[in-house]
XYZ file of C-alpha atoms in Angstrom:
515
model
C -0.128 -0.120 0.168
C 2.753 2.399 1.177
C 4.629 2.102 -2.769
C 1.477 3.110 -4.307
C 1.579 6.355 -5.977
C 0.825 9.291 -3.452
C -1.824 10.949 -5.886
C -3.661 7.885 -5.829
C -3.757 7.254 -2.552
C -4.742 11.152 -1.685
C -7.784 10.340 -3.535
C -8.843 7.866 -0.631
C -8.213 9.610 2.144
C -11.854 10.150 3.513
C -12.069 6.322 3.696
C -8.451 5.575 4.984
C -9.512 7.870 8.195
C -13.189 5.677 8.125
C -10.782 2.547 8.478
C -8.326 3.844 11.055
C -11.627 4.044 13.256
C -12.833 0.102 11.868
C -12.489 -2.929 14.290
C -9.212 -4.478 13.708
C -5.693 -3.393 14.629
C -4.146 -4.700 11.492
C -7.327 -2.656 9.355
C -6.487 0.271 11.501
C -2.611 -0.024 10.897
C -3.008 -0.339 7.157
C -5.286 3.136 7.297
C -2.478 5.096 8.752
C 0.111 3.546 6.367
C -2.441 4.735 3.624
C -2.738 8.095 4.944
C 1.195 8.721 5.630
C 1.987 7.394 2.161
C -0.942 9.834 0.352
C 0.912 12.711 2.046
C -1.023 12.969 4.945
C 0.816 15.724 7.509
C 2.194 14.147 10.978
C 0.108 16.920 12.845
C -3.324 16.035 11.672
C -2.829 12.614 11.844
C -1.427 12.820 15.446
C -4.614 14.997 16.439
C -6.692 12.542 14.511
C -5.040 9.367 16.693
C -5.318 11.236 19.990
C -9.029 11.434 19.913
C -9.271 8.330 18.162
C -10.864 4.900 20.237
C -8.129 3.333 19.145
C -5.712 5.593 20.656
C -2.419 5.630 19.490
C -0.889 2.029 19.037
C -2.371 1.393 14.601
C -0.642 5.411 14.169
C 2.668 4.334 15.554
C 2.999 0.465 14.148
C 1.953 2.336 10.933
C 5.082 4.843 11.588
C 7.454 1.451 12.426
C 6.163 0.159 8.872
C 6.845 3.203 6.532
C 9.088 2.707 3.975
C 9.880 6.504 3.735
C 12.605 7.697 5.129
C 10.960 10.856 5.888
C 8.175 10.560 6.144
C 8.993 8.556 9.388
C 11.303 11.429 10.159
C 8.139 14.266 10.188
C 6.946 12.232 13.556
C 9.845 12.086 15.550
C 9.061 15.113 18.110
C 6.385 13.356 18.716
C 7.312 9.353 18.866
C 10.088 9.580 20.695
C 8.796 11.768 24.272
C 6.575 8.724 24.560
C 9.403 7.395 25.834
C 10.003 9.345 28.599
C 6.234 9.465 29.545
C 4.525 6.768 31.960
C 1.623 5.335 28.685
C 0.012 2.074 28.523
C 1.972 -0.610 27.793
C 0.592 -1.025 24.552
C 1.537 2.105 23.414
C 5.159 1.993 24.932
C 5.520 -0.701 23.003
C 4.513 0.799 19.756
C 6.890 4.173 20.123
C 9.827 1.804 20.952
C 9.356 0.221 17.578
C 8.747 3.723 15.772
C 11.551 5.423 17.462
C 13.608 2.763 16.733
C 12.505 3.450 12.733
C 13.953 6.758 13.143
C 17.291 6.997 10.912
C 19.255 9.691 12.152
C 17.809 10.144 15.908
C 19.436 6.844 16.949
C 21.782 9.354 19.963
C 18.684 10.290 21.615
C 16.632 6.833 21.367
C 19.144 4.190 22.605
C 19.962 5.960 26.423
C 15.798 6.188 26.442
C 15.759 2.030 25.260
C 18.656 1.284 27.819
C 17.089 3.067 30.652
C 13.688 1.308 29.724
C 15.791 -2.301 29.793
C 17.214 -1.362 33.041
C 14.411 -0.249 34.795
C 12.248 -3.010 33.542
C 10.098 -1.065 31.558
C 8.592 -3.083 28.731
C 12.098 -5.083 28.685
C 11.766 -7.365 25.868
C 10.141 -4.661 22.880
C 12.889 -2.210 24.329
C 15.837 -5.068 23.196
C 13.962 -5.770 20.108
C 13.742 -2.132 19.264
C 17.335 -1.559 20.215
C 18.835 -4.794 17.897
C 17.497 -3.061 15.164
C 19.978 0.354 15.338
C 23.008 -0.025 13.694
C 25.812 -0.719 16.309
C 27.847 2.134 15.331
C 25.607 4.744 16.513
C 24.925 3.435 19.906
C 26.106 6.396 22.574
C 29.059 5.234 24.575
C 28.279 6.908 27.398
C 24.653 4.586 27.888
C 26.175 1.917 26.213
C 28.372 1.489 29.304
C 25.896 2.168 31.714
C 23.886 -0.558 30.258
C 26.752 -3.206 30.053
C 27.435 -2.534 33.768
C 23.245 -3.504 34.448
C 23.661 -6.588 32.053
C 27.191 -7.739 33.587
C 25.388 -7.140 37.306
C 21.837 -8.668 36.053
C 22.165 -11.654 33.163
C 23.689 -14.297 35.928
C 20.388 -13.792 38.375
C 18.018 -14.548 35.858
C 16.877 -18.412 36.602
C 18.418 -21.332 34.004
C 14.555 -22.194 32.880
C 14.467 -18.165 31.990
C 17.493 -18.295 29.853
C 16.171 -18.903 26.142
C 13.102 -17.167 26.531
C 13.175 -14.418 23.501
C 14.249 -11.499 26.069
C 16.490 -13.260 27.543
C 18.086 -14.056 24.192
C 17.910 -10.829 22.974
C 19.458 -9.061 26.244
C 22.611 -11.546 25.566
C 22.856 -10.493 21.725
C 22.825 -6.693 23.112
C 25.503 -7.431 25.632
C 27.747 -9.480 23.439
C 27.253 -6.182 20.752
C 28.355 -4.245 23.625
C 31.418 -6.377 24.482
C 32.911 -5.425 20.840
C 31.944 -2.097 20.878
C 33.065 -1.089 24.349
C 37.085 -0.713 25.305
C 37.918 -4.125 26.747
C 38.364 -3.312 29.790
C 34.965 -1.988 30.527
C 33.206 -4.796 29.086
C 35.641 -8.034 30.989
C 33.310 -8.494 33.873
C 30.250 -8.843 30.816
C 32.147 -10.837 29.083
C 32.836 -13.457 31.979
C 29.208 -13.065 32.603
C 27.929 -13.618 28.889
C 29.884 -16.873 28.971
C 28.540 -18.386 32.525
C 25.205 -18.055 32.062
C 26.230 -20.711 29.384
C 23.394 -19.903 26.133
C 25.149 -19.550 22.941
C 22.452 -17.176 20.526
C 23.189 -17.103 16.984
C 21.157 -14.904 15.345
C 20.795 -15.970 11.636
C 18.653 -14.271 8.654
C 17.218 -15.379 5.387
C 18.318 -13.305 2.344
C 15.652 -11.877 0.490
C 14.560 -14.018 -2.670
C 18.078 -15.567 -2.494
C 17.524 -18.991 -0.952
C 20.408 -18.832 1.353
C 21.533 -17.776 5.279
C 23.259 -14.839 6.133
C 25.625 -17.038 8.188
C 27.621 -19.321 6.772
C 29.119 -21.122 9.712
C 29.019 -20.782 13.327
C 30.895 -22.171 16.263
C 29.384 -23.518 19.499
C 31.095 -25.490 22.289
C 30.331 -29.055 22.830
C 27.814 -30.176 25.381
C 26.941 -26.961 25.810
C 23.249 -24.505 25.110
C 22.175 -23.264 22.074
C 19.795 -20.716 20.543
C 19.199 -20.304 17.068
C 17.234 -17.305 16.192
C 15.989 -17.389 12.438
C 14.566 -14.180 11.431
C 13.071 -15.004 7.745
C 12.304 -11.719 5.579
C 12.187 -14.047 2.479
C 9.279 -14.271 1.115
C 9.264 -17.871 1.065
C 8.841 -20.232 3.949
C 12.621 -21.678 5.608
C 13.561 -23.725 8.604
C 16.184 -24.682 10.330
C 17.536 -28.136 10.849
C 21.080 -29.816 12.653
C 22.321 -32.949 10.760
C 24.788 -35.471 11.674
C 28.477 -34.818 9.971
C 28.043 -36.200 6.080
C 24.011 -36.775 6.328
C 22.765 -33.404 4.619
C 22.735 -34.610 1.328
C 20.557 -38.054 2.619
C 18.364 -35.389 4.996
C 18.309 -32.988 2.260
C 16.820 -35.519 -0.367
C 14.305 -37.416 1.956
C 12.898 -34.361 2.824
C 12.423 -32.964 -0.597
C 10.250 -36.265 -1.073
C 7.615 -35.329 1.626
C 4.203 -33.149 1.289
C 2.840 -31.354 3.994
C 1.259 -32.643 7.035
C -1.920 -32.566 7.709
C -1.649 -32.233 11.623
C -0.601 -28.778 12.210
C 1.369 -29.812 15.255
C 3.748 -31.812 13.449
C 6.911 -29.549 11.786
C 6.922 -29.854 8.402
C 9.591 -31.408 5.956
C 11.395 -32.529 9.007
C 12.561 -36.506 8.194
C 12.143 -38.955 10.640
C 15.672 -40.535 10.404
C 18.590 -40.477 13.044
C 20.531 -38.311 11.189
C 18.081 -35.498 12.250
C 19.525 -34.022 15.608
C 17.146 -30.809 15.942
C 14.806 -29.569 13.968
C 12.466 -26.041 13.824
C 9.573 -25.254 12.827
C 8.982 -23.531 9.133
C 9.158 -20.504 9.567
C 6.933 -18.165 7.397
C 7.391 -14.696 5.599
C 8.177 -11.975 7.422
C 8.360 -14.183 10.902
C 10.756 -14.848 13.726
C 11.897 -19.051 14.757
C 13.980 -20.030 17.958
C 15.693 -23.522 17.751
C 16.875 -24.100 21.458
C 19.160 -27.338 22.308
C 22.082 -28.877 23.529
C 25.062 -28.486 21.338
C 26.661 -32.199 20.638
C 29.190 -33.601 23.287
C 31.399 -35.043 20.075
C 33.255 -31.911 18.154
C 32.875 -32.103 14.668
C 31.383 -30.095 11.853
C 27.754 -30.423 11.941
C 25.813 -29.247 8.976
C 22.562 -26.556 9.666
C 20.242 -26.913 6.535
C 16.730 -25.608 5.401
C 14.569 -28.817 4.544
C 11.527 -26.526 2.627
C 11.491 -29.081 -0.539
C 14.911 -27.965 -3.078
C 16.162 -25.644 -0.366
C 18.500 -28.207 0.990
C 21.782 -27.679 -1.967
C 21.450 -24.171 -1.554
C 20.639 -22.771 2.086
C 23.058 -24.741 4.369
C 25.745 -24.001 6.258
C 27.822 -25.400 9.683
C 28.020 -25.628 12.920
C 31.658 -26.209 14.142
C 31.356 -27.972 17.709
C 34.229 -27.428 19.462
C 35.409 -27.990 23.028
C 37.106 -24.772 23.759
C 34.826 -21.609 22.503
C 37.311 -18.883 23.331
C 40.329 -20.529 22.195
C 38.594 -20.847 18.746
C 37.431 -17.618 18.085
C 41.426 -16.854 18.936
C 42.001 -18.544 16.057
C 38.456 -19.260 14.423
C 39.014 -22.132 11.061
C 36.529 -22.173 8.050
C 34.668 -25.631 7.884
C 34.401 -27.875 5.330
C 31.570 -27.561 2.902
C 28.770 -30.651 2.948
C 27.939 -30.198 -0.814
C 31.872 -30.914 -1.506
C 34.040 -31.977 1.226
C 37.096 -31.410 -0.335
C 36.884 -27.390 -0.328
C 36.324 -24.812 1.984
C 32.459 -23.814 2.838
C 31.081 -21.788 -0.237
C 30.749 -18.045 0.166
C 29.357 -15.378 -1.870
C 32.086 -15.100 -4.751
C 30.486 -11.616 -6.504
C 27.513 -10.002 -6.685
C 27.023 -10.095 -10.487
C 25.360 -7.935 -12.636
C 25.297 -8.359 -16.237
C 28.294 -5.932 -16.775
C 29.885 -8.187 -14.417
C 29.480 -11.441 -15.562
C 30.240 -10.384 -19.340
C 33.549 -8.979 -18.212
C 33.816 -11.887 -16.388
C 32.994 -14.676 -18.987
C 35.821 -12.422 -21.279
C 39.079 -13.904 -19.184
C 37.372 -17.680 -19.304
C 40.083 -19.296 -22.537
C 39.417 -22.927 -23.370
C 36.784 -25.030 -24.369
C 33.477 -26.025 -22.363
C 33.185 -28.844 -20.191
C 29.502 -30.525 -21.183
C 30.437 -32.846 -17.941
C 30.952 -30.350 -15.477
C 27.818 -28.132 -16.854
C 25.493 -30.987 -16.201
C 26.958 -30.910 -12.759
C 26.081 -27.189 -12.456
C 22.773 -27.927 -13.690
C 21.702 -30.694 -10.980
C 24.041 -28.681 -8.001
C 22.421 -25.206 -8.628
C 18.734 -27.358 -8.320
C 17.728 -26.536 -11.840
C 16.384 -29.838 -12.441
C 14.151 -29.838 -9.834
C 12.098 -27.370 -11.457
C 13.150 -27.449 -14.912
C 12.859 -30.515 -17.509
C 15.802 -30.789 -19.759
C 15.719 -33.376 -22.702
C 12.605 -35.248 -20.908
C 14.066 -35.410 -17.463
C 13.772 -32.742 -14.251
C 10.359 -31.227 -12.678
C 7.723 -29.452 -14.417
C 6.976 -26.206 -11.727
C 8.878 -24.222 -14.375
C 9.807 -23.869 -18.529
C 11.161 -26.616 -19.844
C 14.634 -25.870 -20.809
C 15.969 -27.785 -23.333
C 15.639 -25.202 -26.152
C 15.871 -22.559 -24.149
C 18.560 -20.965 -25.836
C 16.080 -20.926 -29.177
C 13.630 -18.970 -26.870
C 16.254 -16.339 -26.470
C 16.918 -15.639 -30.113
C 20.227 -17.439 -29.672
C 21.478 -14.330 -27.862
C 23.525 -15.308 -24.676
C 23.547 -12.222 -22.913
C 19.482 -12.164 -23.021
C 19.903 -15.903 -21.286
C 22.056 -14.327 -19.176
C 19.638 -11.846 -17.669
C 17.546 -13.766 -16.980
C 19.978 -16.080 -14.942
C 20.965 -12.734 -12.836
C 17.286 -11.409 -12.193
C 15.012 -14.389 -12.833
C 11.949 -11.987 -11.293
C 12.250 -9.498 -14.559
C 10.186 -11.508 -16.968
C 8.025 -14.393 -15.401
C 5.559 -16.866 -17.199
C 2.124 -16.341 -15.732
C 1.651 -20.217 -16.659
C 4.984 -20.759 -13.755
C 4.101 -17.622 -11.636
C 4.502 -18.640 -7.921
C 1.451 -17.451 -5.540
C 1.624 -17.492 -1.739
C -1.975 -19.216 -0.636
C -3.408 -18.413 3.242
C -6.137 -20.328 4.290
C -8.391 -18.912 7.492
C -6.565 -21.380 9.949
C -3.467 -19.614 8.944
C -1.501 -22.204 7.037
C 0.619 -20.819 4.362
C 1.031 -22.531 1.112
C 3.768 -21.246 -1.250
C 4.112 -22.642 -5.158
C 2.145 -23.031 -8.427
C -1.298 -23.382 -9.147
C -1.673 -25.845 -11.901
C -5.994 -25.875 -11.788
C -8.002 -23.501 -10.881
C -11.940 -23.457 -10.672
C -15.064 -21.869 -8.666
C -14.661 -24.754 -5.656
C -11.175 -24.899 -5.574
C -7.016 -24.691 -5.868
C -4.679 -27.023 -6.909
C -1.321 -25.625 -5.856
C 2.448 -27.588 -6.161
C 4.483 -26.820 -3.166
C 7.126 -29.214 -3.972
C 8.901 -29.217 -7.081
C 10.632 -32.789 -6.400
C 6.715 -34.544 -5.146
C 4.466 -32.416 -7.231
C 1.661 -33.741 -6.181
C -0.972 -30.843 -5.791
C -2.547 -29.807 -3.215
C -6.259 -29.333 -2.861
C -7.390 -26.277 -1.095
C -11.560 -25.364 -1.208
C -12.153 -21.665 -2.240
C -13.791 -21.195 0.835
C -10.926 -22.512 3.230
C -9.047 -19.098 1.328
C -8.413 -16.311 3.149
C -6.120 -15.158 1.265
C -4.040 -15.818 -2.343
C -1.729 -13.330 -3.939
C 0.920 -13.710 -6.617
C 4.744 -13.612 -4.961
C 6.923 -10.709 -5.946
C 9.179 -12.303 -7.890
C 9.997 -16.011 -9.213
C 10.563 -19.254 -6.987
C 13.827 -19.356 -8.783
C 15.771 -17.129 -5.967
C 17.963 -14.462 -7.063
C 22.034 -14.410 -6.493
C 22.135 -18.180 -7.828
C 24.829 -17.267 -9.323
C 26.952 -15.527 -7.211
C 28.395 -18.289 -5.288
C 29.919 -19.659 -8.753
C 32.930 -18.692 -10.582
C 33.302 -17.121 -13.920
C 34.326 -20.874 -14.936
C 31.179 -22.342 -13.765
C 28.998 -19.688 -15.716
C 30.665 -20.426 -18.734
C 29.843 -24.456 -18.371
C 26.397 -23.484 -17.502
C 25.748 -21.015 -19.980
C 27.356 -23.748 -22.802
C 25.825 -26.529 -21.091
C 21.928 -24.628 -21.412
C 22.764 -23.291 -25.329
C 23.888 -26.968 -25.983
C 20.034 -27.886 -24.474
C 21.676 -31.473 -22.534
C 23.495 -32.652 -25.705
C 26.919 -33.646 -25.396
C 27.081 -33.704 -28.971
C 25.754 -30.335 -29.395
C 28.433 -28.231 -31.577
C 29.366 -25.723 -28.655
C 31.613 -28.797 -27.807
C 33.476 -29.073 -31.258
C 34.535 -25.233 -31.556
């Protein structure tokens, strides 16, 4: 809504004003977003909220969710003072999150949030808001004050509460403070954080790229660990810890599964001894937490998303060590679970059309059919696309993809770099949410007045039937099911072989291999 043209939104000011008083917090928030994005003045909207029966909370939530930095800043003089005055909890919480969205106001906001943590005034929300502020903006004086508080209070928290969300966030704040403040100020804090015994790891999904932003982390053998998965992607993801050397076995087993009918059952978790710990499927824009005790045996334990088709690209490694402090002084990079002969793969470069063409110009050799074929499988292309009659059918057949691009390698490269630029209607992905809150992401293969059929698992493409009467919302995904940045983990040599494999249509006798 906030990205619609301002002139269009301004035409519906009266409607938005009415909806701001309608039942339902989500509707009220959306209405205020429409008013803000439509050019509504901060003073007038503030007065409207002041006399509204719903109060300030919906407007504050709308401010935090508004994409326009300047529009958010228009409210800074009204929002930040709310952190200093006593308000009902809902308003205080909403004000904290809105204040954290005020770019350039961090020096004013952080001390107020720090005081809220110390005074235990909506502590959980204050910590959540604080973690949204860049660490580089945290003022030294209030940071030191907060560090002393965490040092003195963290060890007094009962063990059973140390995996609660607020405590996990407090430890995360403490770890950041220990890194930015002088070592002599934080020696006691570091000792306390180690003593509380929970290794907190925050992992975020990378939007439309089907990968985690953390490739590996270390944990101490036999000690508690909590992984916080922040899913900012459009697709659902999870985190599953598996035994060394078993990632492919677990990933392939999960890819043959269908969503469970029982909502209490964790989806796409194979019942096998190789699975050590598994989190729930985390939907788009939600946060999930996985708490467990690290294995007692040191080693390299993969963590992976077992949503069908994701395991080949969406993984990392938990390095279990005897002494975490010693490892951190001399960290080592684990081997890649896909190719154990090499260190875990990281981004080679963020390819653009120009940089990819430049990189390809530096490859001077004959293309390799075998390597191109291996890359086609390794990149999971075969899960969704057919090549010479073999492969999935939730994406276009790629046997003659080069002809489709009129024998233009540059045109084909554009589609590989930005698959969401042009999406065939027949293969467009949809997100379907039921009245019970279940979310299904995939390609709709059939649609009638009574029901729709959606394929959510490309590797086991059995359509799931959903009655139209059970659908709460059905919306087209913003992009392609094919992840962005797919090529970014590969070297120019790899791109060279993959492009020639696609040009050859998977035919080893094609002329491209005999030039």
